[in-house]
Coordinates of C-alpha atoms and ligand atoms in Angstrom, one line a residue:
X1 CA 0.0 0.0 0.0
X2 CA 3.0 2.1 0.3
X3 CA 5.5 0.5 0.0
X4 CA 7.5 -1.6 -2.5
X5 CA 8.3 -4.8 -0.1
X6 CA 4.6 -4.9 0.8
X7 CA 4.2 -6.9 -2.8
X8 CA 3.8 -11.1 -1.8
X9 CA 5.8 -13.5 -3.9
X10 CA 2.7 -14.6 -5.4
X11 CA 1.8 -11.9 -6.9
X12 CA 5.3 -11.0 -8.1
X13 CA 5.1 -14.8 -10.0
X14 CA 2.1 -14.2 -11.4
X15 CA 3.0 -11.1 -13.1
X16 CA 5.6 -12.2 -14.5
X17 CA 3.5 -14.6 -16.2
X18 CA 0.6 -12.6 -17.0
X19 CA 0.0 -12.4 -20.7
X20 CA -1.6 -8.8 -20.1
X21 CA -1.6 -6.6 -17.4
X22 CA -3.7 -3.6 -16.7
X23 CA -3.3 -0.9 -14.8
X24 CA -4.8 2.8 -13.1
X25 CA -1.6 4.4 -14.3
X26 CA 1.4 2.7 -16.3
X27 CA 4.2 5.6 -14.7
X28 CA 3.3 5.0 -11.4
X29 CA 3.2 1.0 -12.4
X30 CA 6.4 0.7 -14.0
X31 CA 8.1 2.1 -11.2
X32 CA 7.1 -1.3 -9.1
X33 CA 7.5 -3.2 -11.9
X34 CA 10.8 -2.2 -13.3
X35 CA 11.5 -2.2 -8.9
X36 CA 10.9 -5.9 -9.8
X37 CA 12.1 -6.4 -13.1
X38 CA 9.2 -7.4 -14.6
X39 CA 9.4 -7.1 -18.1
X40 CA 5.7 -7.4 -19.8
X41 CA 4.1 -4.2 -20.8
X42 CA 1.5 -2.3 -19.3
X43 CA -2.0 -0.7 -20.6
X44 CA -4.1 1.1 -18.4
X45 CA -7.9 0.5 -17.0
X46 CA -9.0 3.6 -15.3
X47 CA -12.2 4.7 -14.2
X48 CA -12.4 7.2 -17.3
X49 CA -11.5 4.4 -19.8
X50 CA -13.2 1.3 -18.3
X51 CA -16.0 1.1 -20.3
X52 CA -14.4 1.7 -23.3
X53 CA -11.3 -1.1 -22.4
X54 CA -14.1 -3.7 -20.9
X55 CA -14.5 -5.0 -23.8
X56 CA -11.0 -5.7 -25.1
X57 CA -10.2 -7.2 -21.9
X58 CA -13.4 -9.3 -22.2
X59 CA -12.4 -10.5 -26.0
X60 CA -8.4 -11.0 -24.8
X61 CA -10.0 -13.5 -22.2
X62 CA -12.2 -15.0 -24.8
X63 CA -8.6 -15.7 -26.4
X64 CA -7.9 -17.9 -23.7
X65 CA -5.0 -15.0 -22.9
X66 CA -4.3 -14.8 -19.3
X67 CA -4.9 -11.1 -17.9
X68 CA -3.5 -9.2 -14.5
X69 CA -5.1 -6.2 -12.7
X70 CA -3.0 -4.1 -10.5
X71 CA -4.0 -1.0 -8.7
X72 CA -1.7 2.2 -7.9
X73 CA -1.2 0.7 -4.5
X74 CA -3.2 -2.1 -2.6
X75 CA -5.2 -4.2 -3.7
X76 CA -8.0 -3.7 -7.0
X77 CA -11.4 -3.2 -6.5
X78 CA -11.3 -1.8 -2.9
X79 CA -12.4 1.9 -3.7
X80 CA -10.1 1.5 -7.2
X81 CA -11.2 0.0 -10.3
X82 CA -11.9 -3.5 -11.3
X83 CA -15.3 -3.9 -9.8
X84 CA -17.0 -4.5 -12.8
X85 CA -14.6 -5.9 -15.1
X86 CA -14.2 -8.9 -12.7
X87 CA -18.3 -9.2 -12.6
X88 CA -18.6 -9.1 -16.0
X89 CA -15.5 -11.5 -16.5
X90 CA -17.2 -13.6 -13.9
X91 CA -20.7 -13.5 -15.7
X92 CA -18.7 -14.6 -19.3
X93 CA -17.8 -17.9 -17.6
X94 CA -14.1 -17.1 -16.6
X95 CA -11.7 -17.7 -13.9
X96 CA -11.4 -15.0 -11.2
X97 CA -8.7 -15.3 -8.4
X98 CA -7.8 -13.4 -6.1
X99 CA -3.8 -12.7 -4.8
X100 CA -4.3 -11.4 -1.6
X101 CA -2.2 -8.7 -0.4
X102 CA -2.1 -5.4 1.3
X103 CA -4.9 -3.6 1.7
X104 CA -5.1 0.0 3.6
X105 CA -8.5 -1.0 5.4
X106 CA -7.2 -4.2 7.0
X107 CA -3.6 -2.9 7.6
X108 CA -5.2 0.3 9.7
X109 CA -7.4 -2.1 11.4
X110 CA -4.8 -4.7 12.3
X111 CA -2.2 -2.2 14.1
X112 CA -5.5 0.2 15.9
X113 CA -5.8 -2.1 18.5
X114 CA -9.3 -1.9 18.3
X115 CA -11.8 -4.9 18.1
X116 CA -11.4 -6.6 15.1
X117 CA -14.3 -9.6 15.2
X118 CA -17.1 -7.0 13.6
X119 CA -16.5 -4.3 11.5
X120 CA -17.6 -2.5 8.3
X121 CA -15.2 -1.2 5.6
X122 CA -17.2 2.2 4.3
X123 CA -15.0 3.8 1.7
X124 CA -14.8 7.4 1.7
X125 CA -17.7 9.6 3.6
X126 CA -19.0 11.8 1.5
X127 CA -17.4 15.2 1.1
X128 CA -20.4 17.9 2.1
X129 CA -21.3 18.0 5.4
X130 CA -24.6 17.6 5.1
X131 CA -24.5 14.4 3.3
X132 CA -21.6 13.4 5.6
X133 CA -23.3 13.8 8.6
X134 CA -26.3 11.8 7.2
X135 CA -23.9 9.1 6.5
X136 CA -22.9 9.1 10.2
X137 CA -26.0 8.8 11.8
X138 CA -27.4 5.8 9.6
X139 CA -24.2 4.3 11.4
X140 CA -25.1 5.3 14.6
X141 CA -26.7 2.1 16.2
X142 CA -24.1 -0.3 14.5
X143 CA -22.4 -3.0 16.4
X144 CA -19.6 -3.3 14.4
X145 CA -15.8 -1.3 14.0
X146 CA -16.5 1.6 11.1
X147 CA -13.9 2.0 9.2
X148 CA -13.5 5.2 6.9
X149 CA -11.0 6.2 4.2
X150 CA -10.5 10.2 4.1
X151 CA -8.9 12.9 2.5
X152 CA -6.2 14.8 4.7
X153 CA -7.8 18.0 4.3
X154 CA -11.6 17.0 5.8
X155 CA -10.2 14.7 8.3
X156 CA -11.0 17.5 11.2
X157 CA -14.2 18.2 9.7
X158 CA -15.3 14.3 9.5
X159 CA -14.1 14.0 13.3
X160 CA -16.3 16.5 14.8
X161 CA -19.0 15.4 12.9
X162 CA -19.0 11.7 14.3
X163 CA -18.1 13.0 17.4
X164 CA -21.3 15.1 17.8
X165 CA -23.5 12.2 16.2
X166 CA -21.9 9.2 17.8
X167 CA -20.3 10.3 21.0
X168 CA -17.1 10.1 22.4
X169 CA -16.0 6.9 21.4
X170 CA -12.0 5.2 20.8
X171 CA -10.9 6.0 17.5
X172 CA -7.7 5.7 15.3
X173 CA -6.3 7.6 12.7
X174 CA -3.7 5.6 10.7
X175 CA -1.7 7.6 8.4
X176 CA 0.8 6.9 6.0
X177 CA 0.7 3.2 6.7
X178 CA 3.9 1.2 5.5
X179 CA 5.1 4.3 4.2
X180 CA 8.7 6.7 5.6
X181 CA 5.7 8.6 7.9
X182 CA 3.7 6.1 8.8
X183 CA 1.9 6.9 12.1
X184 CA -0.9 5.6 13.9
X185 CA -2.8 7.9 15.9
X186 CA -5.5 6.6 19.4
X187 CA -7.6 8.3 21.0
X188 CA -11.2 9.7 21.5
X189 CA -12.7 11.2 18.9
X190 CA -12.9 14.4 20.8
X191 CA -8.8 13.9 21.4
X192 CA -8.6 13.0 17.3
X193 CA -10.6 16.5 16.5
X194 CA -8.3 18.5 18.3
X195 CA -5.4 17.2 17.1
X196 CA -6.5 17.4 13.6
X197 CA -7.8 20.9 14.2
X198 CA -4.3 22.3 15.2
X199 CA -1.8 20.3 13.2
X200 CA -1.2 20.3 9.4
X201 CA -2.5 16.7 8.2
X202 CA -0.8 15.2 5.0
X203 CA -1.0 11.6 3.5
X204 CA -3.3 9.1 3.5
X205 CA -5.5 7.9 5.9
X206 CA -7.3 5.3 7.7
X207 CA -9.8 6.7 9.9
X208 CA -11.4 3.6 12.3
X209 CA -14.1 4.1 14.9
X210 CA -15.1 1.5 17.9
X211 CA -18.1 0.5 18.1
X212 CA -20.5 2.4 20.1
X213 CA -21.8 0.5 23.7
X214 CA -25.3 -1.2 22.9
X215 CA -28.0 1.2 24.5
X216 CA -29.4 0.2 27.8
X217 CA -33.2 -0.3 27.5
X218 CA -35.1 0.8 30.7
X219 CA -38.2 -1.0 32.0
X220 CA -40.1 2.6 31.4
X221 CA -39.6 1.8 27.6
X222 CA -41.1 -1.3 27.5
X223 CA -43.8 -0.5 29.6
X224 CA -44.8 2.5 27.0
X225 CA -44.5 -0.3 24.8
X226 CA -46.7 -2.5 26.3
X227 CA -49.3 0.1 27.0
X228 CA -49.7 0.0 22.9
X229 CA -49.3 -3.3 21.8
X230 CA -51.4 -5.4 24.8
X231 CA -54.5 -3.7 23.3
X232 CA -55.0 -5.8 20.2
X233 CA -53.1 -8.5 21.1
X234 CA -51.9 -11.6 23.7
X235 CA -49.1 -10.6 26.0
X236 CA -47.3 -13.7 24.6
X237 CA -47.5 -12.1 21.4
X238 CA -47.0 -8.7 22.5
X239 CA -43.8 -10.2 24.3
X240 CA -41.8 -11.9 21.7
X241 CA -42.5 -8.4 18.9
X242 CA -41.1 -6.0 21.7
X243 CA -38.3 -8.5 22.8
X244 CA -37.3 -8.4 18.7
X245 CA -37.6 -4.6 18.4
X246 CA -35.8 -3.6 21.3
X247 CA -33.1 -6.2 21.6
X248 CA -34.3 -7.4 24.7
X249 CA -35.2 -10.9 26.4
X250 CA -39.2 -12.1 26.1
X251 CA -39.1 -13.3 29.4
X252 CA -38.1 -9.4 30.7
X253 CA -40.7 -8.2 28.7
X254 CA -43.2 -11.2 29.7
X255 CA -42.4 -10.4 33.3
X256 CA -43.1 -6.4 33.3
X257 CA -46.6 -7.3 31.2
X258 CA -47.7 -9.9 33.7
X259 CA -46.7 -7.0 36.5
X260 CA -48.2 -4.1 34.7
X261 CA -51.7 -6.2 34.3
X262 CA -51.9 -7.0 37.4
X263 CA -51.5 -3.6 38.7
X264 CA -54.9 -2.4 36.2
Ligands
SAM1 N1 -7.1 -0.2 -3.1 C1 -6.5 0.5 -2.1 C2 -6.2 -0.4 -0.9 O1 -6.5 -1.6 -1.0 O2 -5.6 0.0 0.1 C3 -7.2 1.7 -1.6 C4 -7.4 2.8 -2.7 S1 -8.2 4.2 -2.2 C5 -8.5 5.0 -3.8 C6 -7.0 5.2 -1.6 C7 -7.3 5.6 -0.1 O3 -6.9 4.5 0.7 C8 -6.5 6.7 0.4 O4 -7.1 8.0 0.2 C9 -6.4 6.5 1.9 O5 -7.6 6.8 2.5 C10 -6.3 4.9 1.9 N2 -4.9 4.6 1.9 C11 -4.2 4.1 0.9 N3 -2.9 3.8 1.2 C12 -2.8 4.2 2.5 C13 -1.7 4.2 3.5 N4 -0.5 3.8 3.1 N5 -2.0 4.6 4.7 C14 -3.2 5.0 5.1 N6 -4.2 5.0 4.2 C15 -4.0 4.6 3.0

């Protein structure tokens, strides 16, 4: 992802076999390439070509030619191209395989020290803040790690805004990963914010957010729940909907009904 010994051995060999190789942009290519001397030449697929290149790529597989699909750095089709040359490949009956490798997502996540059982990789937030903060809250209730790739120059703004909509929760800004500068940053979002808001940010970066603690649901809630739903049905009934909407046991919620009915 940043740098040149991150490449596995695997994918070094099957470059070098590759009968075609495609790239987002042959300079910054040849540079690992010629790092590796790998000799075979390279033709770009970038997002303002793809659909005009598809197709080749399609017929040169139809040829029975073996083709390769690099990326600037990391691996394809995570927020880079490739997405829907391997579906369409895929849907024309030919072999897609993977060669795993770095990936900027998974190396932040790895070295935050955060959870790592549950979380969700979610590209990059959108750039205006309302549709940013939008973003945020749809996350809000999520039980899962949120992962976010963003731009240097909005990383201050994107940390107050989940700050204010998700609380002060652990957070890590990985920057720079594998890279000379590499640095990877822990704290609370609130810490995060004012850090970003007084220093000059460059590179790339990871930005990862723990999950949030699950809500504590009060008796008083499912009593105001019961109060509506015992009307036109069983409390057995009413029991097992209110368990599944608020996350809660049915026997809790079967205990407080039995209580509250007894009490009318
Ligand atoms: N396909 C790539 C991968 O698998 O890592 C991701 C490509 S995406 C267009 C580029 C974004 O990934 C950057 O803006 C940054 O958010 C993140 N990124 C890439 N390299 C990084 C690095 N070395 N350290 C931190 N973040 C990185």
């Amino acid at each position: 992802i940043g740098n040149l010994g991150d490449m596995t051995l695997r994918a070094l060999s099957v470059l070098v076999r590759a009968e075609r190789t495609y790239c987002e942009d042959t300079r910054h290519s040849l540079k690992l390439f010629n790092h590796y001397g790998i000799r075979s030449a390279l033709k770009a697929y970038h997002d303002h070509n793809a659909d005009r290149v598809r197709p080749r790529i399609l017929k040169e597989l139809d040829e029975g030619l073996s083709v390769a699909l690099v990326s600037d750095a990391g691996t394809p089709l995570i927020s880079d191209p490739g997405f829907k040359l391997a579906g369409s490949a895929i849907d024309a009956g030919h072999t897609i395989i993977s060669l795993p490798g770095p990936t900027a997502p998974i190396a932040a996540l790895t070295s935050s020290g955060l959870p790592t059982d549950n979380f969700q990789f979610l590209g990059f937030l959108p750039s205006k803040t309302g549709a940013r903060r939008e973003r945020i809250s749809s996350l809000r209730d999520a039980e899962s790690a949120l992962i976010f790739f963003e731009a240097p120059g909005r990383l201050s703004a994107a940390l107050k805004d989940c700050y204010d909509i998700l609380g002060d929760r652990r957070a890590v800004v990985a920057r720079e990963l594998t890279k000379m500068h590499e640095e990877v940053r822990r704290g609370s979002l609130s810490e995060l914010g004012r850090w970003a808001e007084t220093h000059k940010i460059k590179g790339e970066i990871v930005l990862i957010i723990a999950p949030g603690e699950p809500r504590q649901i009060t008796d008083e809630e499912i009593l105001v729940m019961l109060e509506r739903e015992l009307e036109p049905q069983s409390l057995k009934q009413a029991a097992r909907d209110i368990a599944e909407e608020l996350g809660v046991s049915r026997n809790r919620v079967y205990e407080l009904g039995l209580k509250h009915l007894r009490k009318k």
